[in-house]
Amino acid sequence: NTKVLILSTVKIKNLNNNTILIYSLVPENEADLKAGKISVTSPIAKGLLGKIIGDKVEIIVPSGTIPFEIIEIIR
């Protein structure tokens, strides 16, 4: 199964409100939130790394803990 790795683009669903988010995991110096590129050192990326499609992860963000489901991984 495809795992989330650095340079993966991941489609995740926020299970609290069913919002779909798409992020690319990039090295810290390439991070650009407006472009959907998040640093692999960020809390969201750390929560996603190594996971596979269908996995549910709880990611701690400043506003609390958000449950996400991994919908798709694009390499």
mmCIF file of N, CA and C in Angstrom:
data_model
loop_
_atom_site.group_PDB
_atom_site.id
_atom_site.type_symbol
_atom_site.label_atom_id
_atom_site.label_comp_id
_atom_site.label_asym_id
_atom_site.label_seq_id
_atom_site.Cartn_x
_atom_site.Cartn_y
_atom_site.Cartn_z
ATOM 1 N N ASN A 1 0.841 -1.211 0.000
ATOM 2 C CA ASN A 1 0.000 0.000 0.000
ATOM 3 C C ASN A 1 0.871 1.254 0.000
ATOM 4 N N THR A 2 0.403 2.253 -0.710
ATOM 5 C CA THR A 2 1.123 3.519 -0.763
ATOM 6 C C THR A 2 1.054 4.197 0.601
ATOM 7 N N LYS A 3 2.205 4.614 1.085
ATOM 8 C CA LYS A 3 2.261 5.338 2.357
ATOM 9 C C LYS A 3 2.512 6.814 2.089
ATOM 10 N N VAL A 4 2.117 7.642 3.053
ATOM 11 C CA VAL A 4 2.406 9.068 2.978
ATOM 12 C C VAL A 4 3.886 9.273 3.288
ATOM 13 N N LEU A 5 4.583 9.904 2.358
ATOM 14 C CA LEU A 5 6.006 10.181 2.505
ATOM 15 C C LEU A 5 6.254 11.651 2.175
ATOM 16 N N ILE A 6 7.495 12.098 2.398
ATOM 17 C CA ILE A 6 7.835 13.447 1.968
ATOM 18 C C ILE A 6 7.618 13.521 0.451
ATOM 19 N N LEU A 7 7.098 14.632 -0.011
ATOM 20 C CA LEU A 7 6.741 14.907 -1.398
ATOM 21 C C LEU A 7 5.443 14.231 -1.840
ATOM 22 N N SER A 8 4.768 13.532 -0.930
ATOM 23 C CA SER A 8 3.433 13.020 -1.251
ATOM 24 C C SER A 8 2.445 14.178 -1.248
ATOM 25 N N THR A 9 1.415 14.060 -2.062
ATOM 26 C CA THR A 9 0.272 14.958 -1.968
ATOM 27 C C THR A 9 -0.856 14.112 -1.393
ATOM 28 N N VAL A 10 -1.467 14.619 -0.349
ATOM 29 C CA VAL A 10 -2.437 13.834 0.397
ATOM 30 C C VAL A 10 -3.781 14.555 0.437
ATOM 31 N N LYS A 11 -4.838 13.826 0.134
ATOM 32 C CA LYS A 11 -6.193 14.365 0.258
ATOM 33 C C LYS A 11 -6.764 13.784 1.546
ATOM 34 N N ILE A 12 -7.141 14.670 2.466
ATOM 35 C CA ILE A 12 -7.669 14.226 3.751
ATOM 36 C C ILE A 12 -9.034 14.861 3.993
ATOM 37 N N LYS A 13 -9.834 14.164 4.793
ATOM 38 C CA LYS A 13 -11.151 14.687 5.148
ATOM 39 C C LYS A 13 -11.185 14.954 6.638
ATOM 40 N N ASN A 14 -11.576 16.171 6.987
ATOM 41 C CA ASN A 14 -11.780 16.544 8.380
ATOM 42 C C ASN A 14 -13.091 15.884 8.809
ATOM 43 N N LEU A 15 -13.021 14.931 9.739
ATOM 44 C CA LEU A 15 -14.204 14.179 10.134
ATOM 45 C C LEU A 15 -15.153 14.969 11.035
ATOM 46 N N ASN A 16 -14.699 16.133 11.509
ATOM 47 C CA ASN A 16 -15.598 16.982 12.304
ATOM 48 C C ASN A 16 -16.609 17.695 11.420
ATOM 49 N N ASN A 17 -16.156 18.135 10.226
ATOM 50 C CA ASN A 17 -17.056 18.945 9.387
ATOM 51 C C ASN A 17 -17.074 18.486 7.922
ATOM 52 N N ASN A 18 -16.419 17.327 7.647
ATOM 53 C CA ASN A 18 -16.385 16.749 6.295
ATOM 54 C C ASN A 18 -15.718 17.626 5.246
ATOM 55 N N THR A 19 -14.872 18.567 5.671
ATOM 56 C CA THR A 19 -14.104 19.374 4.733
ATOM 57 C C THR A 19 -12.998 18.515 4.127
ATOM 58 N N ILE A 20 -12.811 18.627 2.815
ATOM 59 C CA ILE A 20 -11.708 17.937 2.144
ATOM 60 C C ILE A 20 -10.542 18.912 1.999
ATOM 61 N N LEU A 21 -9.369 18.475 2.403
ATOM 62 C CA LEU A 21 -8.162 19.291 2.306
ATOM 63 C C LEU A 21 -7.132 18.525 1.496
ATOM 64 N N ILE A 22 -6.336 19.237 0.722
ATOM 65 C CA ILE A 22 -5.256 18.618 -0.042
ATOM 66 C C ILE A 22 -3.958 19.328 0.316
ATOM 67 N N TYR A 23 -2.995 18.546 0.779
ATOM 68 C CA TYR A 23 -1.699 19.101 1.157
ATOM 69 C C TYR A 23 -0.586 18.327 0.476
ATOM 70 N N SER A 24 0.468 19.039 0.110
ATOM 71 C CA SER A 24 1.711 18.399 -0.331
ATOM 72 C C SER A 24 2.706 18.534 0.814
ATOM 73 N N LEU A 25 3.371 17.431 1.152
ATOM 74 C CA LEU A 25 4.356 17.435 2.227
ATOM 75 C C LEU A 25 5.719 17.725 1.621
ATOM 76 N N VAL A 26 6.320 18.822 2.035
ATOM 77 C CA VAL A 26 7.574 19.281 1.427
ATOM 78 C C VAL A 26 8.616 19.574 2.509
ATOM 79 N N PRO A 27 9.895 19.682 2.093
ATOM 80 C CA PRO A 27 10.919 20.110 3.055
ATOM 81 C C PRO A 27 10.554 21.475 3.633
ATOM 82 N N GLU A 28 11.023 21.717 4.838
ATOM 83 C CA GLU A 28 10.646 22.937 5.555
ATOM 84 C C GLU A 28 10.876 24.207 4.736
ATOM 85 N N ASN A 29 11.975 24.247 3.981
ATOM 86 C CA ASN A 29 12.295 25.480 3.241
ATOM 87 C C ASN A 29 11.391 25.692 2.025
ATOM 88 N N GLU A 30 10.554 24.699 1.676
ATOM 89 C CA GLU A 30 9.634 24.852 0.545
ATOM 90 C C GLU A 30 8.189 25.034 0.989
ATOM 91 N N ALA A 31 7.973 25.035 2.291
ATOM 92 C CA ALA A 31 6.603 25.129 2.808
ATOM 93 C C ALA A 31 5.954 26.440 2.371
ATOM 94 N N ASP A 32 4.697 26.340 1.925
ATOM 95 C CA ASP A 32 3.924 27.505 1.487
ATOM 96 C C ASP A 32 2.452 27.152 1.655
ATOM 97 N N LEU A 33 1.910 27.537 2.811
ATOM 98 C CA LEU A 33 0.548 27.123 3.147
ATOM 99 C C LEU A 33 -0.468 27.568 2.106
ATOM 100 N N LYS A 34 -0.278 28.772 1.550
ATOM 101 C CA LYS A 34 -1.226 29.264 0.540
ATOM 102 C C LYS A 34 -1.246 28.372 -0.691
ATOM 103 N N ALA A 35 -0.100 27.744 -0.982
ATOM 104 C CA ALA A 35 -0.007 26.843 -2.141
ATOM 105 C C ALA A 35 -0.316 25.401 -1.750
ATOM 106 N N GLY A 36 -0.726 25.195 -0.492
ATOM 107 C CA GLY A 36 -1.062 23.849 -0.055
ATOM 108 C C GLY A 36 0.154 22.989 0.251
ATOM 109 N N LYS A 37 1.311 23.640 0.416
ATOM 110 C CA LYS A 37 2.539 22.896 0.717
ATOM 111 C C LYS A 37 2.852 23.058 2.194
ATOM 112 N N ILE A 38 2.856 21.937 2.912
ATOM 113 C CA ILE A 38 3.137 22.011 4.345
ATOM 114 C C ILE A 38 4.454 21.317 4.651
ATOM 115 N N SER A 39 5.158 21.853 5.612
ATOM 116 C CA SER A 39 6.445 21.306 6.026
ATOM 117 C C SER A 39 6.249 19.932 6.655
ATOM 118 N N VAL A 40 7.157 19.010 6.350
ATOM 119 C CA VAL A 40 7.080 17.681 6.962
ATOM 120 C C VAL A 40 7.249 17.747 8.476
ATOM 121 N N THR A 41 7.727 18.872 8.991
ATOM 122 C CA THR A 41 7.888 19.013 10.439
ATOM 123 C C THR A 41 6.632 19.575 11.108
ATOM 124 N N SER A 42 5.619 19.926 10.315
ATOM 125 C CA SER A 42 4.392 20.490 10.887
ATOM 126 C C SER A 42 3.572 19.395 11.563
ATOM 127 N N PRO A 43 2.707 19.767 12.516
ATOM 128 C CA PRO A 43 1.905 18.756 13.214
ATOM 129 C C PRO A 43 1.047 17.911 12.261
ATOM 130 N N ILE A 44 0.459 18.535 11.255
ATOM 131 C CA ILE A 44 -0.389 17.772 10.329
ATOM 132 C C ILE A 44 0.458 16.755 9.573
ATOM 133 N N ALA A 45 1.588 17.196 9.028
ATOM 134 C CA ALA A 45 2.439 16.288 8.270
ATOM 135 C C ALA A 45 2.952 15.149 9.144
ATOM 136 N N LYS A 46 3.367 15.474 10.366
ATOM 137 C CA LYS A 46 3.861 14.430 11.268
ATOM 138 C C LYS A 46 2.775 13.394 11.533
ATOM 139 N N GLY A 47 1.525 13.849 11.625
ATOM 140 C CA GLY A 47 0.418 12.929 11.860
ATOM 141 C C GLY A 47 0.110 12.051 10.659
ATOM 142 N N LEU A 48 0.449 12.524 9.469
ATOM 143 C CA LEU A 48 0.126 11.794 8.235
ATOM 144 C C LEU A 48 1.236 10.867 7.762
ATOM 145 N N LEU A 49 2.488 11.200 8.073
ATOM 146 C CA LEU A 49 3.620 10.424 7.564
ATOM 147 C C LEU A 49 3.504 8.950 7.938
ATOM 148 N N GLY A 50 3.696 8.092 6.940
ATOM 149 C CA GLY A 50 3.677 6.651 7.178
ATOM 150 C C GLY A 50 2.298 6.027 7.157
ATOM 151 N N LYS A 51 1.264 6.853 7.057
ATOM 152 C CA LYS A 51 -0.103 6.329 7.049
ATOM 153 C C LYS A 51 -0.510 5.935 5.632
ATOM 154 N N ILE A 52 -1.606 5.177 5.525
ATOM 155 C CA ILE A 52 -2.101 4.741 4.223
ATOM 156 C C ILE A 52 -3.554 5.180 4.045
ATOM 157 N N ILE A 53 -4.058 5.039 2.811
ATOM 158 C CA ILE A 53 -5.443 5.422 2.511
ATOM 159 C C ILE A 53 -6.398 4.655 3.425
ATOM 160 N N GLY A 54 -7.368 5.377 3.957
ATOM 161 C CA GLY A 54 -8.347 4.776 4.860
ATOM 162 C C GLY A 54 -7.973 4.930 6.318
ATOM 163 N N ASP A 55 -6.709 5.233 6.591
ATOM 164 C CA ASP A 55 -6.300 5.451 7.982
ATOM 165 C C ASP A 55 -6.984 6.688 8.533
ATOM 166 N N LYS A 56 -7.336 6.628 9.802
ATOM 167 C CA LYS A 56 -7.872 7.790 10.500
ATOM 168 C C LYS A 56 -6.807 8.244 11.489
ATOM 169 N N VAL A 57 -6.541 9.545 11.489
ATOM 170 C CA VAL A 57 -5.516 10.096 12.372
ATOM 171 C C VAL A 57 -6.111 11.264 13.148
ATOM 172 N N GLU A 58 -5.650 11.419 14.378
ATOM 173 C CA GLU A 58 -6.063 12.577 15.168
ATOM 174 C C GLU A 58 -4.861 13.494 15.246
ATOM 175 N N ILE A 59 -5.062 14.720 14.783
ATOM 176 C CA ILE A 59 -3.952 15.662 14.717
ATOM 177 C C ILE A 59 -4.213 16.807 15.677
ATOM 178 N N ILE A 60 -3.228 17.054 16.508
ATOM 179 C CA ILE A 60 -3.353 18.125 17.504
ATOM 180 C C ILE A 60 -2.915 19.431 16.859
ATOM 181 N N VAL A 61 -3.831 20.378 16.839
ATOM 182 C CA VAL A 61 -3.579 21.708 16.286
ATOM 183 C C VAL A 61 -3.830 22.716 17.399
ATOM 184 N N PRO A 62 -3.450 23.978 17.176
ATOM 185 C CA PRO A 62 -3.643 24.965 18.252
ATOM 186 C C PRO A 62 -5.070 25.019 18.789
ATOM 187 N N SER A 63 -6.061 24.763 17.932
ATOM 188 C CA SER A 63 -7.451 24.884 18.386
ATOM 189 C C SER A 63 -7.994 23.599 19.005
ATOM 190 N N GLY A 64 -7.172 22.543 19.047
ATOM 191 C CA GLY A 64 -7.642 21.293 19.646
ATOM 192 C C GLY A 64 -7.173 20.099 18.830
ATOM 193 N N THR A 65 -7.927 18.996 18.931
ATOM 194 C CA THR A 65 -7.575 17.786 18.195
ATOM 195 C C THR A 65 -8.606 17.568 17.104
ATOM 196 N N ILE A 66 -8.132 17.352 15.881
ATOM 197 C CA ILE A 66 -9.036 17.160 14.748
ATOM 198 C C ILE A 66 -8.833 15.761 14.173
ATOM 199 N N PRO A 67 -9.919 14.992 14.009
ATOM 200 C CA PRO A 67 -9.794 13.683 13.375
ATOM 201 C C PRO A 67 -9.852 13.832 11.858
ATOM 202 N N PHE A 68 -8.900 13.207 11.179
ATOM 203 C CA PHE A 68 -8.862 13.216 9.717
ATOM 204 C C PHE A 68 -8.866 11.783 9.203
ATOM 205 N N GLU A 69 -9.425 11.588 8.016
ATOM 206 C CA GLU A 69 -9.306 10.314 7.319
ATOM 207 C C GLU A 69 -8.536 10.567 6.033
ATOM 208 N N ILE A 70 -7.594 9.680 5.718
ATOM 209 C CA ILE A 70 -6.820 9.816 4.494
ATOM 210 C C ILE A 70 -7.639 9.233 3.341
ATOM 211 N N ILE A 71 -7.964 10.079 2.377
ATOM 212 C CA ILE A 71 -8.827 9.712 1.256
ATOM 213 C C ILE A 71 -7.995 9.247 0.068
ATOM 214 N N GLU A 72 -6.901 9.949 -0.205
ATOM 215 C CA GLU A 72 -6.112 9.662 -1.402
ATOM 216 C C GLU A 72 -4.680 10.103 -1.185
ATOM 217 N N ILE A 73 -3.746 9.353 -1.777
ATOM 218 C CA ILE A 73 -2.324 9.718 -1.729
ATOM 219 C C ILE A 73 -1.837 9.765 -3.160
ATOM 220 N N ILE A 74 -1.327 10.920 -3.557
ATOM 221 C CA ILE A 74 -0.849 11.111 -4.935
ATOM 222 C C ILE A 74 0.668 11.296 -4.852
ATOM 223 N N ARG A 75 1.420 10.471 -5.577
ATOM 224 C CA ARG A 75 2.889 10.603 -5.526
ATOM 225 C C ARG A 75 3.352 11.460 -6.680
#
